[in-house]
Coordinates of C-alpha atoms and ligand atoms in Angstrom, one line a residue:
M306 CA 237.9 84.1 96.0
N307 CA 237.2 82.5 92.6
T308 CA 235.2 84.5 90.1
R309 CA 233.2 81.4 89.3
S310 CA 232.2 80.6 92.9
Q311 CA 229.9 83.5 93.2
R312 CA 226.3 83.5 91.9
L313 CA 225.9 86.1 89.1
I314 CA 222.9 88.4 88.9
V315 CA 222.9 90.3 85.6
V316 CA 220.7 93.4 85.4
S317 CA 220.0 95.3 82.2
N318 CA 217.2 97.4 81.0
R319 CA 215.9 94.6 78.7
L320 CA 215.8 90.9 79.1
P321 CA 217.6 89.3 76.1
F322 CA 214.4 89.1 74.1
A323 CA 211.3 91.0 73.5
L324 CA 207.8 89.6 74.1
G325 CA 205.0 90.7 71.9
R326 CA 201.4 89.5 71.3
Q327 CA 200.7 87.6 68.1
G328 CA 197.5 87.9 66.0
D329 CA 195.9 84.9 67.9
G330 CA 196.7 86.6 71.3
T331 CA 199.5 84.2 72.3
W332 CA 203.0 85.6 73.2
K333 CA 205.8 85.5 70.7
I334 CA 209.4 85.7 71.9
R335 CA 211.8 87.6 69.6
P336 CA 215.5 87.7 70.3
G337 CA 216.8 91.2 71.3
S338 CA 219.2 93.1 69.1
G339 CA 222.1 95.3 70.0
G340 CA 225.6 94.9 71.4
L341 CA 224.5 94.4 75.0
V342 CA 222.4 91.3 74.3
T343 CA 225.0 89.8 71.9
A344 CA 227.7 90.2 74.6
L345 CA 225.8 89.0 77.6
L346 CA 224.1 85.9 76.2
P347 CA 227.3 83.8 76.2
L348 CA 228.0 85.0 79.8
L349 CA 224.8 83.5 81.2
R350 CA 224.8 80.5 78.9
D351 CA 228.3 79.7 80.1
R352 CA 227.9 80.3 83.9
G353 CA 224.2 80.2 84.6
G354 CA 222.7 82.7 87.1
T355 CA 219.8 85.2 86.9
W356 CA 219.0 87.9 84.4
I357 CA 216.8 90.7 85.6
G358 CA 215.2 93.1 83.1
W359 CA 212.2 94.5 81.3
P360 CA 210.4 92.0 79.1
G361 CA 209.7 94.7 76.4
T362 CA 205.9 94.9 77.1
S363 CA 203.7 96.9 79.4
E364 CA 201.1 94.2 79.5
G365 CA 201.1 91.6 82.4
G366 CA 198.9 88.7 83.4
G367 CA 199.0 85.0 83.9
D368 CA 199.9 83.9 80.4
L369 CA 202.8 86.4 80.4
D370 CA 204.2 84.6 83.4
A371 CA 203.8 81.3 81.6
A372 CA 205.6 82.6 78.6
L373 CA 208.5 83.8 80.8
A374 CA 208.6 80.4 82.6
Q375 CA 208.9 78.7 79.2
A376 CA 211.7 81.2 78.2
T377 CA 213.5 80.5 81.5
H378 CA 213.3 76.8 80.8
D379 CA 214.7 77.2 77.3
A380 CA 217.4 79.7 78.3
G381 CA 219.0 77.6 81.0
Y382 CA 219.2 80.5 83.5
A383 CA 216.6 82.3 85.5
L384 CA 214.7 85.3 84.0
K385 CA 213.1 87.8 86.4
P386 CA 211.0 90.5 84.8
V387 CA 210.7 94.1 85.9
A388 CA 207.2 95.4 84.9
L389 CA 207.1 98.9 83.6
T390 CA 203.9 100.9 82.9
S391 CA 203.6 102.6 79.5
E392 CA 204.2 106.0 81.1
E393 CA 207.4 104.6 82.7
V394 CA 208.5 103.3 79.3
H395 CA 207.9 106.7 77.8
N396 CA 209.7 108.8 80.5
F397 CA 212.4 106.4 81.6
Y398 CA 213.3 104.4 78.4
L399 CA 212.4 106.6 75.5
G400 CA 212.8 109.8 77.6
F401 CA 215.7 109.9 80.1
S402 CA 217.7 107.0 78.7
N403 CA 217.3 107.7 75.0
E404 CA 216.5 111.4 74.7
I405 CA 219.0 112.5 77.3
V406 CA 221.8 110.1 78.2
W407 CA 222.2 108.4 74.8
P408 CA 222.7 111.7 72.8
L409 CA 224.7 113.4 75.6
F410 CA 227.1 110.5 76.1
H411 CA 227.6 110.3 72.3
D412 CA 228.6 114.0 72.2
M413 CA 225.3 115.0 70.6
H414 CA 224.0 117.3 73.3
S415 CA 222.0 119.4 70.8
L416 CA 219.6 116.4 70.4
C417 CA 218.9 116.2 74.2
N418 CA 215.5 116.9 75.6
F419 CA 216.2 117.7 79.3
R420 CA 212.7 117.3 80.7
P421 CA 212.5 117.2 84.5
E422 CA 209.8 114.5 84.5
Y423 CA 212.2 112.2 82.7
W424 CA 214.6 112.5 85.5
R425 CA 212.0 111.8 88.2
T426 CA 210.8 108.7 86.4
Y427 CA 214.4 107.6 85.9
L428 CA 214.9 107.5 89.6
N429 CA 211.6 105.8 90.3
V430 CA 212.3 103.1 87.7
N431 CA 215.8 102.5 88.9
R432 CA 214.3 102.0 92.4
K433 CA 211.9 99.3 90.8
Y434 CA 214.9 97.5 89.4
A435 CA 216.7 97.6 92.7
D436 CA 213.6 96.2 94.4
V437 CA 213.6 93.2 92.1
V438 CA 217.4 92.7 92.6
A439 CA 217.0 92.9 96.3
A440 CA 214.3 90.3 96.3
N441 CA 216.4 87.9 94.2
S442 CA 219.9 88.3 95.6
N443 CA 221.9 87.9 98.8
A444 CA 225.2 89.3 100.3
R445 CA 227.3 86.5 98.7
D446 CA 226.1 87.3 95.1
F447 CA 227.8 89.5 92.5
V448 CA 225.3 91.8 91.0
W449 CA 226.4 93.1 87.6
V450 CA 224.3 96.0 86.3
H451 CA 224.6 97.0 82.6
D452 CA 224.4 100.3 80.8
Y453 CA 223.1 103.8 80.9
H454 CA 219.5 103.0 81.8
L455 CA 220.5 101.8 85.3
M456 CA 223.2 104.1 86.7
H457 CA 221.2 104.7 89.9
V458 CA 220.5 101.0 90.8
A459 CA 223.5 100.8 93.2
S460 CA 222.5 103.8 95.3
E461 CA 218.9 102.4 95.5
L462 CA 220.3 99.0 96.6
R463 CA 222.5 100.6 99.2
R464 CA 219.4 102.4 100.5
L465 CA 217.6 99.0 100.7
G466 CA 220.6 97.7 102.8
S467 CA 221.9 95.3 100.1
R468 CA 225.4 94.0 101.0
A469 CA 226.1 92.2 97.7
R470 CA 229.1 93.3 95.6
L471 CA 227.8 95.7 92.9
G472 CA 229.4 96.0 89.5
F473 CA 228.5 98.3 86.6
F474 CA 229.5 98.2 82.9
L475 CA 228.8 101.2 80.6
H476 CA 228.4 99.9 77.1
I477 CA 228.3 103.4 75.6
P478 CA 231.0 106.1 75.7
F479 CA 231.5 108.3 78.8
P480 CA 231.6 111.9 77.6
P481 CA 234.3 114.5 78.2
L482 CA 233.8 116.8 81.2
D483 CA 232.7 119.8 79.1
I484 CA 229.8 117.7 77.8
F485 CA 228.9 115.9 81.0
V486 CA 228.5 119.1 82.9
K487 CA 225.6 120.1 80.6
L488 CA 223.5 117.5 82.3
P489 CA 221.2 119.2 84.8
W490 CA 221.5 116.2 87.2
R491 CA 225.3 115.8 86.8
F492 CA 226.1 115.7 90.6
P493 CA 223.5 113.1 91.7
L494 CA 224.2 111.0 88.7
L495 CA 228.0 110.9 89.2
R496 CA 227.6 110.3 92.9
A497 CA 225.2 107.4 92.2
L498 CA 227.8 105.8 90.0
L499 CA 230.3 106.1 92.8
E500 CA 228.1 103.8 94.9
Y501 CA 229.1 100.8 92.8
D502 CA 232.1 98.7 93.9
M503 CA 233.4 98.3 90.3
I504 CA 232.8 100.2 87.1
G505 CA 233.9 99.1 83.6
F506 CA 234.3 101.3 80.6
Q507 CA 234.9 100.3 77.0
T508 CA 238.1 102.2 76.4
L509 CA 240.8 104.1 78.2
R510 CA 239.4 107.3 76.7
D511 CA 236.1 106.7 78.5
R512 CA 237.9 106.0 81.7
R513 CA 239.9 109.2 81.3
N514 CA 236.7 111.2 80.8
F515 CA 235.1 109.7 83.9
L516 CA 238.2 110.3 86.0
Q517 CA 238.3 114.0 84.9
C518 CA 234.6 114.4 85.9
V519 CA 235.2 112.7 89.3
R520 CA 238.3 114.8 90.0
T521 CA 236.5 118.0 89.0
L522 CA 233.0 117.5 90.4
V523 CA 233.5 115.4 93.6
K524 CA 235.9 117.3 95.8
E525 CA 236.4 114.6 98.4
A526 CA 237.4 111.9 95.8
R527 CA 240.9 110.4 96.2
V528 CA 242.2 108.5 93.3
R529 CA 244.8 105.7 93.4
G530 CA 246.6 103.5 90.9
S531 CA 248.3 103.8 87.5
G532 CA 247.5 100.7 85.5
Q533 CA 244.4 99.4 83.7
V534 CA 242.3 99.5 86.9
L535 CA 242.2 102.6 89.2
A536 CA 240.4 103.1 92.5
V537 CA 238.7 106.1 93.9
D538 CA 237.9 106.6 97.6
V539 CA 234.9 108.7 98.5
N540 CA 234.1 109.1 102.2
G541 CA 235.4 105.7 103.0
H542 CA 233.8 103.8 100.1
E543 CA 236.2 102.4 97.4
V544 CA 235.1 102.1 93.9
R545 CA 237.4 100.6 91.2
F546 CA 237.2 101.5 87.6
G547 CA 238.9 100.4 84.5
S548 CA 238.7 99.8 80.8
F549 CA 237.5 96.4 79.5
P550 CA 236.8 96.4 75.8
I551 CA 233.8 94.2 75.2
S552 CA 234.0 91.5 72.6
I553 CA 232.2 88.5 71.0
D554 CA 232.2 84.8 71.3
Y555 CA 234.8 84.5 68.6
N556 CA 234.9 80.7 68.3
A557 CA 231.1 80.5 68.0
F558 CA 231.1 83.1 65.2
V559 CA 233.8 81.1 63.3
R560 CA 232.0 77.9 63.9
N561 CA 228.6 79.2 62.9
A562 CA 229.9 81.0 59.8
S563 CA 231.0 77.6 58.4
Q564 CA 227.6 75.9 58.9
P565 CA 226.1 74.6 55.7
E566 CA 223.0 76.8 56.0
V567 CA 225.3 79.8 56.0
T568 CA 227.6 78.7 53.2
G569 CA 224.6 77.8 51.1
K570 CA 223.3 81.4 51.5
V571 CA 226.8 82.8 50.7
A572 CA 226.8 80.8 47.4
E573 CA 223.4 82.2 46.6
L574 CA 224.4 85.8 47.3
K575 CA 227.6 85.4 45.2
A576 CA 225.6 84.0 42.3
L577 CA 223.1 86.9 42.5
L578 CA 225.8 89.6 42.7
P579 CA 228.7 88.2 40.6
N580 CA 231.9 89.9 39.4
R581 CA 232.1 92.6 42.0
Q582 CA 233.2 93.4 45.5
L583 CA 230.5 93.7 48.1
V584 CA 230.7 96.4 50.7
L585 CA 228.6 95.8 53.8
G586 CA 227.1 98.1 56.4
V587 CA 225.0 96.6 59.3
D588 CA 223.6 99.0 61.9
R589 CA 220.7 99.6 64.2
L590 CA 218.7 102.6 62.9
D591 CA 220.5 105.2 65.0
Y592 CA 221.9 108.7 64.4
T593 CA 225.1 107.8 66.1
K594 CA 225.9 105.2 63.4
G595 CA 226.7 107.8 60.7
I596 CA 224.7 106.1 58.0
P597 CA 223.9 109.3 55.9
D598 CA 227.5 110.4 55.9
R599 CA 228.5 106.9 54.8
L600 CA 226.1 106.9 51.9
E601 CA 227.4 110.3 50.9
A602 CA 230.9 108.9 51.0
F603 CA 229.8 106.0 48.8
R604 CA 228.3 108.5 46.4
N605 CA 231.5 110.5 46.4
A606 CA 233.6 107.4 45.7
L607 CA 231.4 106.5 42.7
Q608 CA 231.7 110.1 41.4
R609 CA 235.5 110.3 41.8
Y610 CA 236.5 106.7 41.0
P611 CA 234.7 105.5 37.8
D612 CA 236.6 102.2 38.0
L613 CA 234.2 101.2 40.8
H614 CA 231.2 101.4 38.5
E615 CA 229.5 98.0 38.1
R616 CA 232.4 96.4 40.2
I617 CA 231.2 97.4 43.6
T618 CA 227.8 97.1 45.5
L619 CA 226.9 98.4 48.9
I620 CA 224.6 96.3 51.0
Q621 CA 223.3 98.5 53.8
V622 CA 221.3 96.6 56.4
V623 CA 219.4 98.8 58.9
V624 CA 217.8 97.1 61.9
P625 CA 214.6 99.0 63.1
S626 CA 215.2 100.5 66.5
R627 CA 213.5 103.0 68.9
V628 CA 210.9 103.9 66.3
D629 CA 208.8 105.9 68.8
I630 CA 211.5 108.6 69.0
P631 CA 210.9 111.3 66.3
Q632 CA 214.6 111.6 65.5
Y633 CA 214.8 107.9 64.6
H634 CA 211.9 108.2 62.3
E635 CA 213.3 111.2 60.6
L636 CA 216.6 109.4 60.1
K637 CA 214.8 106.5 58.3
T638 CA 213.3 109.0 55.8
H639 CA 216.7 110.7 55.3
I640 CA 218.4 107.4 54.6
E641 CA 215.7 106.2 52.2
R642 CA 215.9 109.5 50.3
L643 CA 219.7 109.2 50.0
V644 CA 219.6 105.6 48.8
G645 CA 216.9 106.5 46.2
E646 CA 219.0 109.5 45.0
I647 CA 222.2 107.6 44.7
N648 CA 220.6 104.6 43.0
G649 CA 218.8 107.0 40.7
Q650 CA 222.1 108.7 39.8
F651 CA 224.1 105.5 39.0
T652 CA 221.9 102.5 38.3
R653 CA 222.3 100.8 34.9
P654 CA 218.8 99.7 34.0
G655 CA 218.6 95.9 33.7
G656 CA 222.0 95.7 35.4
W657 CA 224.0 97.2 38.2
V658 CA 222.2 98.8 41.3
P659 CA 224.9 100.4 43.5
I660 CA 223.1 100.2 46.8
H661 CA 220.9 97.3 48.1
Y662 CA 219.0 98.6 51.1
V663 CA 217.6 96.1 53.7
Y664 CA 215.4 97.6 56.5
R665 CA 214.4 94.7 58.8
S666 CA 215.7 92.5 61.5
L667 CA 217.7 89.7 59.9
A668 CA 217.7 86.1 60.9
R669 CA 221.1 85.0 62.3
V670 CA 222.0 82.9 59.3
D671 CA 221.4 85.8 56.9
L672 CA 223.5 88.1 59.0
L673 CA 226.4 85.6 59.0
A674 CA 225.9 85.0 55.3
Y675 CA 226.3 88.8 54.6
Y676 CA 229.4 88.9 56.8
Q677 CA 230.9 86.1 54.9
T678 CA 230.0 87.3 51.4
A679 CA 231.2 90.9 51.8
Q680 CA 234.8 91.8 51.0
I681 CA 234.7 95.2 52.7
A682 CA 232.9 96.3 55.8
L683 CA 232.0 100.0 56.3
V684 CA 231.7 100.6 60.1
T685 CA 231.7 104.3 60.4
P686 CA 229.8 105.5 63.5
L687 CA 230.1 109.2 64.5
K688 CA 230.7 107.8 68.0
D689 CA 230.2 104.3 69.4
G690 CA 231.0 102.6 72.7
M691 CA 232.7 99.6 71.0
N692 CA 230.8 98.4 67.8
L693 CA 230.5 94.6 67.8
V694 CA 229.6 94.5 64.1
A695 CA 233.3 95.3 63.3
K696 CA 234.5 92.3 65.4
E697 CA 231.8 90.0 64.1
F698 CA 232.8 90.8 60.5
C699 CA 236.5 90.0 61.2
A700 CA 235.6 86.8 63.0
C701 CA 233.6 85.7 60.0
S702 CA 236.3 86.6 57.5
I703 CA 237.6 83.0 57.6
E704 CA 239.6 83.4 54.4
E705 CA 241.3 86.5 56.0
D706 CA 241.1 88.4 52.7
C707 CA 238.6 91.1 53.7
V708 CA 239.0 94.8 54.6
L709 CA 237.5 96.6 57.6
I710 CA 237.0 100.4 57.2
L711 CA 236.5 101.6 60.7
S712 CA 235.6 105.0 62.3
E713 CA 238.3 106.3 64.6
F714 CA 235.4 107.3 66.9
A715 CA 234.3 103.7 67.5
G716 CA 235.7 102.1 70.7
A717 CA 236.9 99.2 68.5
A718 CA 239.4 101.5 66.9
A719 CA 241.6 101.4 70.0
Q720 CA 242.0 97.7 69.5
L721 CA 241.8 97.3 65.7
Q722 CA 243.7 100.4 64.6
R723 CA 246.7 98.5 63.2
G724 CA 244.6 96.3 60.9
A725 CA 241.6 98.4 59.9
L726 CA 241.6 101.4 57.5
L727 CA 240.7 104.1 60.0
V728 CA 238.5 107.0 58.8
N729 CA 237.1 110.1 60.2
P730 CA 233.3 109.6 59.7
Y731 CA 232.8 113.3 59.1
D732 CA 235.3 113.4 56.2
I733 CA 233.3 112.4 53.2
E734 CA 236.2 112.4 50.7
G735 CA 238.5 110.6 53.2
M736 CA 235.9 107.8 53.5
A737 CA 235.5 107.7 49.7
D738 CA 239.3 107.4 49.3
A739 CA 239.3 104.6 51.9
I740 CA 236.6 102.7 50.0
H741 CA 238.7 102.9 46.8
H742 CA 241.8 102.0 48.8
A743 CA 240.1 98.9 50.2
F744 CA 238.8 98.0 46.7
V745 CA 242.3 98.0 45.2
M746 CA 244.2 96.6 48.2
P747 CA 246.3 93.6 47.3
T748 CA 245.4 90.2 48.9
K749 CA 248.7 90.1 50.7
E750 CA 248.1 93.3 52.6
R751 CA 244.4 92.4 53.3
T752 CA 245.6 89.1 54.8
A753 CA 248.2 90.7 57.0
R754 CA 245.8 93.3 58.3
M755 CA 242.9 90.9 58.9
R756 CA 245.1 88.3 60.5
R757 CA 246.3 90.9 63.0
M758 CA 242.7 91.9 63.9
R759 CA 241.4 88.4 64.2
R760 CA 244.3 87.4 66.5
S761 CA 243.4 90.3 68.8
I762 CA 239.7 89.5 68.8
R763 CA 240.4 85.8 69.4
E764 CA 242.7 86.5 72.3
Q765 CA 240.4 89.1 73.9
D766 CA 237.0 87.4 73.3
I767 CA 233.9 87.7 75.4
F768 CA 235.0 85.2 78.0
W769 CA 238.3 87.2 78.4
W770 CA 236.2 90.3 78.9
I771 CA 233.9 88.7 81.6
D772 CA 236.8 87.2 83.4
S773 CA 239.0 90.3 83.5
F774 CA 236.1 92.5 84.7
L775 CA 235.2 90.0 87.5
R776 CA 238.8 89.4 88.5
A777 CA 239.4 93.2 88.8
A778 CA 236.3 93.5 91.0
I779 CA 237.7 91.0 93.5
A780 CA 241.5 91.3 93.1
K781 CA 243.5 92.2 96.2
D782 CA 246.1 94.1 94.4
L783 CA 245.4 96.5 91.5
S784 CA 249.0 96.2 90.2
D785 CA 247.9 92.8 88.8
F786 CA 246.3 94.9 86.0
P787 CA 249.0 96.7 84.1
L788 CA 248.1 98.7 81.0
P789 CA 248.1 96.4 77.9
E790 CA 251.6 96.2 76.2
D791 CA 250.3 97.4 72.8
Y792 CA 248.4 100.3 74.3
V793 CA 248.7 103.4 72.1
P794 CA 247.5 106.6 73.7
R795 CA 244.5 107.8 71.5
D796 CA 245.9 111.2 70.9
E797 CA 249.1 109.7 69.5
W798 CA 247.4 107.6 66.9
L799 CA 245.1 110.4 65.9
R800 CA 248.1 112.4 64.8
D801 CA 249.2 109.6 62.4
E802 CA 247.9 110.1 58.9
V803 CA 248.6 106.5 58.0
I804 CA 248.6 103.7 60.6
P805 CA 251.6 101.6 59.8
L806 CA 250.9 98.0 59.2
Ligands
LIG1835 P1 224.7 98.6 69.0 O1 224.9 97.9 70.3 O2 224.8 100.1 69.1 O3 223.5 98.2 68.3 P2 226.9 97.0 68.0 O4 227.5 97.0 66.7 O5 227.8 97.0 69.2 O6 225.9 98.2 68.0 O7 226.0 95.7 68.2 C1 225.0 95.4 67.3 C2 224.6 93.9 67.5 O8 223.4 93.6 67.0 C3 225.6 93.0 66.9 O9 226.0 92.0 67.8 C4 224.8 92.4 65.7 O10 225.2 91.0 65.4 C5 223.4 92.4 66.3 N1 222.5 92.4 65.2 C6 222.6 93.0 64.0 N2 221.6 92.7 63.2 C7 220.7 92.0 64.0 C8 219.5 91.5 63.7 N3 218.8 91.6 62.6 N4 218.9 90.8 64.8 C9 219.6 90.6 65.9 N5 220.8 91.2 66.2 C10 221.3 91.8 65.2
LIG1836 C1 223.0 99.7 72.5 C2 222.8 99.9 74.0 C3 222.1 98.8 74.7 C4 220.7 98.6 74.0 C5 221.0 98.4 72.5 C6 219.7 98.3 71.7 O1 223.7 98.6 72.4 O2 224.1 100.0 74.6 O3 221.9 99.0 76.0 O4 220.0 97.5 74.5 O5 221.7 99.5 71.9 O6 218.8 99.3 71.9 P1 217.4 99.2 72.6 O7 216.9 100.6 72.9 O8 216.5 98.5 71.5 O9 217.5 98.3 73.8

């Protein structure tokens, strides 16, 4: 069977945009942010199909349907909404998804709020998604469910008698056994995942963690295979699982970065901030992104390396996110205090301001202009499924003379380790040294590193990702999926102090 001959039904918590009322009462459609939307948009634009998700509002009514119909028409694929009440949004999205699974799977279990009502609503809402999928799919379709909000959709669909093939991709890390077992609902959740036919993880480390949980917690599980894709048999049902590092539409980024609107903005930024290197951070407001530690590292670099003064500026863009969760709100205050302190410490009145802080959602052209203007990117999450910002920055580095400083705990590190300067995001001095190292790095070395990373991102772009996941889901023989030739076991590269070029 060809992967293109099946109709594709994509299911994710959100539709790829958020609907909100404007002052005059009409609906305004804003593009969604975050790695999931960035990655999946090219998929449906390229192949067509149906996208099922929450439209980002608890309101309903006739004019909402009209707004969605217009959005469907503009998008070129069908959009099917899942309506959630405000209580469901609270307990399912803010609660179970973002106060339990998100911190737990990012190894931050002390931030979890294990409230039983969150779990009950999670099950009910997953059932709602399954109902909409069942009403809009048939046995010949491939249903591809995305991310941690919807781990129970397959088991609900099986209950409804669906015979479609069901795939699942986890965009965030899968935690190690010792952390996963803290989840009060660890058994039903793991068994619900095993109801899918195919599961994708971002890295081999996530796959290894999942495998360890399955082997330990599901006694009847039988595992087969040794390559990139493995299979586990549980009571006669086979589920395949493998690692498929998500990526970007590389060619589109390269093309768009050279558009006149972008290059015009690049020239403006360079004129406003002349004679210095720009260091860029772009993150959703999230405690997993390591923004305070990064600011401390920047402060440390300015303290220990006076040659950076007036010759380096950090532009930190923070995109508002999950503002109704108290920890996110506290993080914003923390970041703003640090930026104020550091600027207070080093600013030269009438001249150099070391940190320019931008707290808003940027238009696409502005984001691309920042990517193109910066010489150094600081991507230092404490833990991250992949981190697309790292890949987007490299794609936009058309001159190939920029440096990526990358956390070894971002999924992207497995792929970009030989080109990036890898850092431990908890090591403030180590990150400060990396900032200085990047600042003084000769062009020849920058180019060699950047070229290597861009080649890898170009070869394994978003279309490669889609195709390899779907092929693995329908392949007859798992040995068609050997481990990548350049695969370096994570523990091995963690032992290396310096990654050889
Ligand atoms: P996460 O998925 O945790 O937010 P990623 O780095 O994987 O982290 O993905 C972030 C995505 O959000 C990137 O594709 C980036 O281009 C996109 N993005 C960043 N800023 C904005 C913005 N202002 N508006 C829309 N998307 C944005
Ligand atoms: C991460 C998650 C996505 C999520 C995105 C934005 O990328 O993996 O599932 O959509 O963050 O977060 P939000 O809560 O605004 O959807």
